Tab-separated table of C-alpha atoms and ligand atoms in Angstrom:
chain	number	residue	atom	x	y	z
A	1	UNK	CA	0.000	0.000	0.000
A	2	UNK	CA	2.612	2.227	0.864
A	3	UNK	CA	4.841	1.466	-2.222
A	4	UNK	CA	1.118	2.798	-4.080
A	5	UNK	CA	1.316	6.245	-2.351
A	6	UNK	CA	4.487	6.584	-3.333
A	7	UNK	CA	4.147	6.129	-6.955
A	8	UNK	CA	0.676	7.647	-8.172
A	9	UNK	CA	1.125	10.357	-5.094
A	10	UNK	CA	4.445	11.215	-6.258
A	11	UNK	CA	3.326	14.208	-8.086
A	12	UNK	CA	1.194	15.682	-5.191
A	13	UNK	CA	3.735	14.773	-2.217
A	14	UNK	CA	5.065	18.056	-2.214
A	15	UNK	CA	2.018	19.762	-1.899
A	16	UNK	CA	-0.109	17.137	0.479
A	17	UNK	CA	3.250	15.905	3.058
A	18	UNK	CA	3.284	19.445	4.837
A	19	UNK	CA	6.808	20.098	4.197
A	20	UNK	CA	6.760	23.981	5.404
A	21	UNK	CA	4.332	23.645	7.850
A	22	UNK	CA	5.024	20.806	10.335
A	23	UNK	CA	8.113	18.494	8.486
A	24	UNK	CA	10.260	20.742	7.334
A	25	UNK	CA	12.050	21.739	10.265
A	26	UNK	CA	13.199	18.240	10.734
A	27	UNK	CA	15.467	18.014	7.983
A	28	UNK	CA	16.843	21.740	7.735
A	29	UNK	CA	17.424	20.906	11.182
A	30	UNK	CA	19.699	17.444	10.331
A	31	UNK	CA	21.326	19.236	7.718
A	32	UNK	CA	22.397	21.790	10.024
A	33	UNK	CA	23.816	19.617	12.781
A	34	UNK	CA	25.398	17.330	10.082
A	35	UNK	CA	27.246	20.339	8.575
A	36	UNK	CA	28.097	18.999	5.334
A	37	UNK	CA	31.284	20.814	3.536
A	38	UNK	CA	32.406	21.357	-0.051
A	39	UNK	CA	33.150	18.556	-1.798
A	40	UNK	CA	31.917	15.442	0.677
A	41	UNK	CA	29.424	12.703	-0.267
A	42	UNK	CA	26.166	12.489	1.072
A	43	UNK	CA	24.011	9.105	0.462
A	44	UNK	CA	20.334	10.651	1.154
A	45	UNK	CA	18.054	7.311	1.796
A	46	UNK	CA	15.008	6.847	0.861
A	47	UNK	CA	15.077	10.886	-0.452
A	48	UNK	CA	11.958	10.780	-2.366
A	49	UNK	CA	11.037	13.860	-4.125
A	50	UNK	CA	14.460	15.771	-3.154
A	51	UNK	CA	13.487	18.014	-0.864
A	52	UNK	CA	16.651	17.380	1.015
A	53	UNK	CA	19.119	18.023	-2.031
A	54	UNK	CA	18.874	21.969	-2.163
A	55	UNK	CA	20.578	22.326	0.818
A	56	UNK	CA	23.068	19.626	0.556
A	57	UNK	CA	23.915	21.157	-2.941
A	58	UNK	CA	24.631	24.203	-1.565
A	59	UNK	CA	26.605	22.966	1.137
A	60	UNK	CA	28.897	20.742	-0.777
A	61	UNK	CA	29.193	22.301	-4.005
A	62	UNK	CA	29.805	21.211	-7.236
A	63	UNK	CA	32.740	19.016	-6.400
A	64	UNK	CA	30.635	17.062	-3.743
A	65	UNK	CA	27.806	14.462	-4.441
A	66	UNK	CA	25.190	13.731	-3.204
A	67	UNK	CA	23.135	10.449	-4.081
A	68	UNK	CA	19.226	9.846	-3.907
A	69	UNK	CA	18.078	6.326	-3.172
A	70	UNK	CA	14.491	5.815	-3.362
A	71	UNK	CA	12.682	2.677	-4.541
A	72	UNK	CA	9.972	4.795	-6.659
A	73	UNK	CA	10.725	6.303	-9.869
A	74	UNK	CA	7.649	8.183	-9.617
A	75	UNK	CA	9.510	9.562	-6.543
A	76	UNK	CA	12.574	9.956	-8.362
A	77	UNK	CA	11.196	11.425	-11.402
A	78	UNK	CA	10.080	14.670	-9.282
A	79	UNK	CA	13.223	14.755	-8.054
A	80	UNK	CA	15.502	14.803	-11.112
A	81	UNK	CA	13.060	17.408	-12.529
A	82	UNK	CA	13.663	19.961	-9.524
A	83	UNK	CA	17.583	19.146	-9.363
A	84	UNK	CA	17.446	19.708	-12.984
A	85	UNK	CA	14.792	23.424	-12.565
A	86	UNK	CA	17.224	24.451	-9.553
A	87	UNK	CA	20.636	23.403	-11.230
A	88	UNK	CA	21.453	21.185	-8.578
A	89	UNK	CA	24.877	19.967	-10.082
A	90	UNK	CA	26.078	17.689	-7.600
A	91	UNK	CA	22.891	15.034	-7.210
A	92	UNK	CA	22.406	11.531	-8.784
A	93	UNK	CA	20.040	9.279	-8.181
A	94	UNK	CA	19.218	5.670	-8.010
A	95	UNK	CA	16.426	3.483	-8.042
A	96	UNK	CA	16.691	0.743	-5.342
A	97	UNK	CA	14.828	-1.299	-2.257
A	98	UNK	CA	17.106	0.700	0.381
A	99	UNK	CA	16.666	-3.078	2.357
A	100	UNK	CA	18.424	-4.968	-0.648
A	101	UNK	CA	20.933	-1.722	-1.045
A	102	UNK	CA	24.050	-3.053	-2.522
A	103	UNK	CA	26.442	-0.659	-0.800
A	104	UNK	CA	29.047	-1.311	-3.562
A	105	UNK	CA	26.722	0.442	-5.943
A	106	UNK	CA	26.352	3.273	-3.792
A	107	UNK	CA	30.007	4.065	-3.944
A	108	UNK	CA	30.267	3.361	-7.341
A	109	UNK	CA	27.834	5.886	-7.717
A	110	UNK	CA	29.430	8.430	-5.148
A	111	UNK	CA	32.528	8.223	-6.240
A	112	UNK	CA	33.908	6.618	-2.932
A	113	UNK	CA	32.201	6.019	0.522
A	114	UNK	CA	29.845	8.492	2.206
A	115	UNK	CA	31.342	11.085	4.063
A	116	UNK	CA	27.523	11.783	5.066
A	117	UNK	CA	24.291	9.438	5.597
A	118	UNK	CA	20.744	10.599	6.314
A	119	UNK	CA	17.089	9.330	6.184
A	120	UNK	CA	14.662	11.751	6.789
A	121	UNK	CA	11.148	10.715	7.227
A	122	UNK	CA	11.542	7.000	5.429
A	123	UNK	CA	13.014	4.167	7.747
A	124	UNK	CA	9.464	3.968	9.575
A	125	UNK	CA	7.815	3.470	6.396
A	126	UNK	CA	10.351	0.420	5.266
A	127	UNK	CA	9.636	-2.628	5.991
A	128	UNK	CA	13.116	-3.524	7.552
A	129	UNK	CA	14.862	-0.391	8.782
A	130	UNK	CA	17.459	-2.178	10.507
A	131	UNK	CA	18.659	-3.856	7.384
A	132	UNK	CA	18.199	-0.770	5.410
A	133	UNK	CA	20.206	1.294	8.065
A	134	UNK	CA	23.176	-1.494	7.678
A	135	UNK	CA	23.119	-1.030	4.370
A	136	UNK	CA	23.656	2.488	3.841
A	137	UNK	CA	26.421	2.247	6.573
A	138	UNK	CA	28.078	-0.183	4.865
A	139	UNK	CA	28.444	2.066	2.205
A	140	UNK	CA	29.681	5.034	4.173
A	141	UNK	CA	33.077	5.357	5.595
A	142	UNK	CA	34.022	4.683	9.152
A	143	UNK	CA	33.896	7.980	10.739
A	144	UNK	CA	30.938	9.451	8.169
A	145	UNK	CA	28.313	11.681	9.898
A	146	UNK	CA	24.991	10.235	10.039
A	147	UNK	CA	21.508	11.966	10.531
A	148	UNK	CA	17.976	9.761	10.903
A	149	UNK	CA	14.788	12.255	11.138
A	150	UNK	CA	11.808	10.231	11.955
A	151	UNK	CA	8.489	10.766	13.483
A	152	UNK	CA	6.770	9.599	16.873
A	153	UNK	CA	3.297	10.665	18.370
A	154	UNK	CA	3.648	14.109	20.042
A	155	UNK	CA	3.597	14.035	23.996
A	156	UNK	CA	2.500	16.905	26.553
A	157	UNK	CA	-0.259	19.168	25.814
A	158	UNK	CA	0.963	18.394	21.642
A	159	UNK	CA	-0.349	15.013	22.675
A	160	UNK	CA	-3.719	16.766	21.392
A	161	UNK	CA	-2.569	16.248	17.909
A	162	UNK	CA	-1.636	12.960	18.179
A	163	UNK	CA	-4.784	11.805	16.167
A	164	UNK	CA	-3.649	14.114	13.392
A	165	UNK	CA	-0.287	13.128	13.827
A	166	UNK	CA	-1.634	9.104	13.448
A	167	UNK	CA	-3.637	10.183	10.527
A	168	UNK	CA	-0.858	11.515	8.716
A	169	UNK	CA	1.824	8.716	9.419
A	170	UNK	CA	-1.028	6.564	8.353
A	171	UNK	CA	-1.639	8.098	5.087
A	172	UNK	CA	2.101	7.799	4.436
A	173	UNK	CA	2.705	4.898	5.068
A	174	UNK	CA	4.550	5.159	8.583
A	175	UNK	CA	4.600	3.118	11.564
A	176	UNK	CA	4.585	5.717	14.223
A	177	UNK	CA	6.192	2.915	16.514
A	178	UNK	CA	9.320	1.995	14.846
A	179	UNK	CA	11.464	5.353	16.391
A	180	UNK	CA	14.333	3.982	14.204
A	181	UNK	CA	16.431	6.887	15.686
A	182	UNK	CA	17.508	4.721	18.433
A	183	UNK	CA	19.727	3.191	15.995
A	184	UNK	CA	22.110	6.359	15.831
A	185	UNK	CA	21.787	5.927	19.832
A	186	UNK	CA	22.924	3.068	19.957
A	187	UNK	CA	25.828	3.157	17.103
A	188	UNK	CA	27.503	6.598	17.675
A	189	UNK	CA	29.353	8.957	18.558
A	190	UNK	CA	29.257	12.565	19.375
A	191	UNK	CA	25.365	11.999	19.456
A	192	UNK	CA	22.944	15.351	19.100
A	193	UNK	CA	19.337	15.615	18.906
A	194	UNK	CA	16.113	17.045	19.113
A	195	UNK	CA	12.673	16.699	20.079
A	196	UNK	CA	10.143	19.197	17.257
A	197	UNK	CA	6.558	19.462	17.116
A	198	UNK	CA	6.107	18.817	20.267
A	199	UNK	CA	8.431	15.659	20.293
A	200	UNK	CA	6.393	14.005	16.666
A	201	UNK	CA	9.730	14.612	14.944
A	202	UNK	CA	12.829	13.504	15.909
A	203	UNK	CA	16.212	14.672	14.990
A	204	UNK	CA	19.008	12.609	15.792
A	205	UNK	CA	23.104	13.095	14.554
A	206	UNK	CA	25.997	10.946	15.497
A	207	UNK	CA	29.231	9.768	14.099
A	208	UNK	CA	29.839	6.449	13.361
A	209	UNK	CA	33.424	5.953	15.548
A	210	UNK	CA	35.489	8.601	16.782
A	211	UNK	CA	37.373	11.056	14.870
A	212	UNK	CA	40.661	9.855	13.821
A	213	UNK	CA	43.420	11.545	15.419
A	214	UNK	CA	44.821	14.621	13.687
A	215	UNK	CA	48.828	14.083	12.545
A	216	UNK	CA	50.393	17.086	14.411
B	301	SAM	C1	7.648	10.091	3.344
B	301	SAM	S1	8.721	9.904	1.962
B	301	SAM	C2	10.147	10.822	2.538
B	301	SAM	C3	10.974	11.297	1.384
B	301	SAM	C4	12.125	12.216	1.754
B	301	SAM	N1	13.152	11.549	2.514
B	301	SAM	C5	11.645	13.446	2.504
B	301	SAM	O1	12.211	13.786	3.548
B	301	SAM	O2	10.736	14.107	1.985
B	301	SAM	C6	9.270	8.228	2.100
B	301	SAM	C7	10.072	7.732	0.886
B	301	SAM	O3	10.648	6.475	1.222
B	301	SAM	C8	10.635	5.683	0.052
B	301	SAM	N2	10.757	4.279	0.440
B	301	SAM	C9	9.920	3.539	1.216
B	301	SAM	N3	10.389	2.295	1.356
B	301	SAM	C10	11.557	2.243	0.671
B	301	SAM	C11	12.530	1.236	0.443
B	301	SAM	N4	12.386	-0.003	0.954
B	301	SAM	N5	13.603	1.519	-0.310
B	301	SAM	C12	13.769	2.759	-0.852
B	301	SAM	N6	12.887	3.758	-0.673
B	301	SAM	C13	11.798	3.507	0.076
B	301	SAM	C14	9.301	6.016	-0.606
B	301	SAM	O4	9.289	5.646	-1.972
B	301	SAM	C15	9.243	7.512	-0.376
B	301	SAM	O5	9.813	8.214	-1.444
């Protein structure tokens, strides 16, 4: 069912998934914690329409990359069209069941391992996030930067929402349960986070091992 909303909706996701309003926030608020600088590669998983490859462009420039993985080409078809509208030079994508990723193709495609790995709004819709999360790690290098933006049902007096907030993880698809987020908890490093919408979204940014040391 999901996979369906994902392919005839694709056109409409923009305009019906509340980006400015409510979801936004989320990922201009991973991108910002991540920091991404010129020329590193960013693997964006499961990056539907895009709507996180403005920024990243603009953060890495044209000698970075960043690569789209989505299993829709609907998806992906909205996506090419605005990096081509907003000459977003650095993004490729590729079409591919983020749970059968073959890491090997994603560095192919990146030109070497991720420097950067996020998810925003797409592990609680897969049907194994854990696998999907190896995955992407495998294909990132050992000290990349990673970023997982998922959603939960809002607590204190937000808790009022939380019908709307089911409603809308229901129409997309999402298991409001999954709080795949906990994965970057467990894994890494130099973990950051925060709670949005009254605590529905959740930002969380690690590194995968410690910084190696700097050669004096
Ligand atoms: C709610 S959208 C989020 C898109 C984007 N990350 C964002 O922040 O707007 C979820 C996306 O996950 C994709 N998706 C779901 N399951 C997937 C899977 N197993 N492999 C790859 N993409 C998947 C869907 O096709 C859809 O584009």
């Amino acid at each position: 069912m999901a996979r369906e909303r994902y392919s005839s909706g694709a056109r409409l996701y923009d305009a019906l998934s509340a980006d400015w309003p409510v979801y936004r926030v989320g990922r201009t608020t991973a991108i910002e914690l991540l920091a991404p600088r010129p020329g590193e590669r960013v693997l964006d998983l499961g990056c539907g329409t895009g709507l996180n490859h403005a920024p990243l462009d603009a953060a890495i420039g044209r000698d970075g990359r960043v690569l789209g993985v989505d299993r829709s080409p609907q998806m992906l078809a909205v996506a090419r069209r605005r990096a081509e509208r907003r000459g977003l030079a650095s993004v490729r994508l590729l079409e591919a069941d983020a749970t059968a990723l073959d890491p090997e193709a994603v560095r192919t495609a990146l030109g070497g391992p991720a420097d950067v790995v996020l998810a925003t709004y797409t592990l609680s819709i897969m049907s194994d996030p854990a696998e999907a999360w190896r995955r992407a790690l495998a294909a990132a290098r050992p000290s990349a930067r990673v970023a997982i933006v998922d959603m939960q049902e809002p607590h204190g007096p937000a808790r009022l929402l939380a019908p709307l907030a089911r409603a809308f993880a229901g129409f997309g698809g999402a298991d409001l349960t999954v709080r795949p987020w906990r994965m970057i908890e467990q894994e890494a490093a130099e973990l950051r986070g925060r709670s949005l919408r009254g605590g529905h979204i959740q930002v969380r940014v690690g590194r995968l091992a410690p910084p190696e040391p700097e050669v004096p």
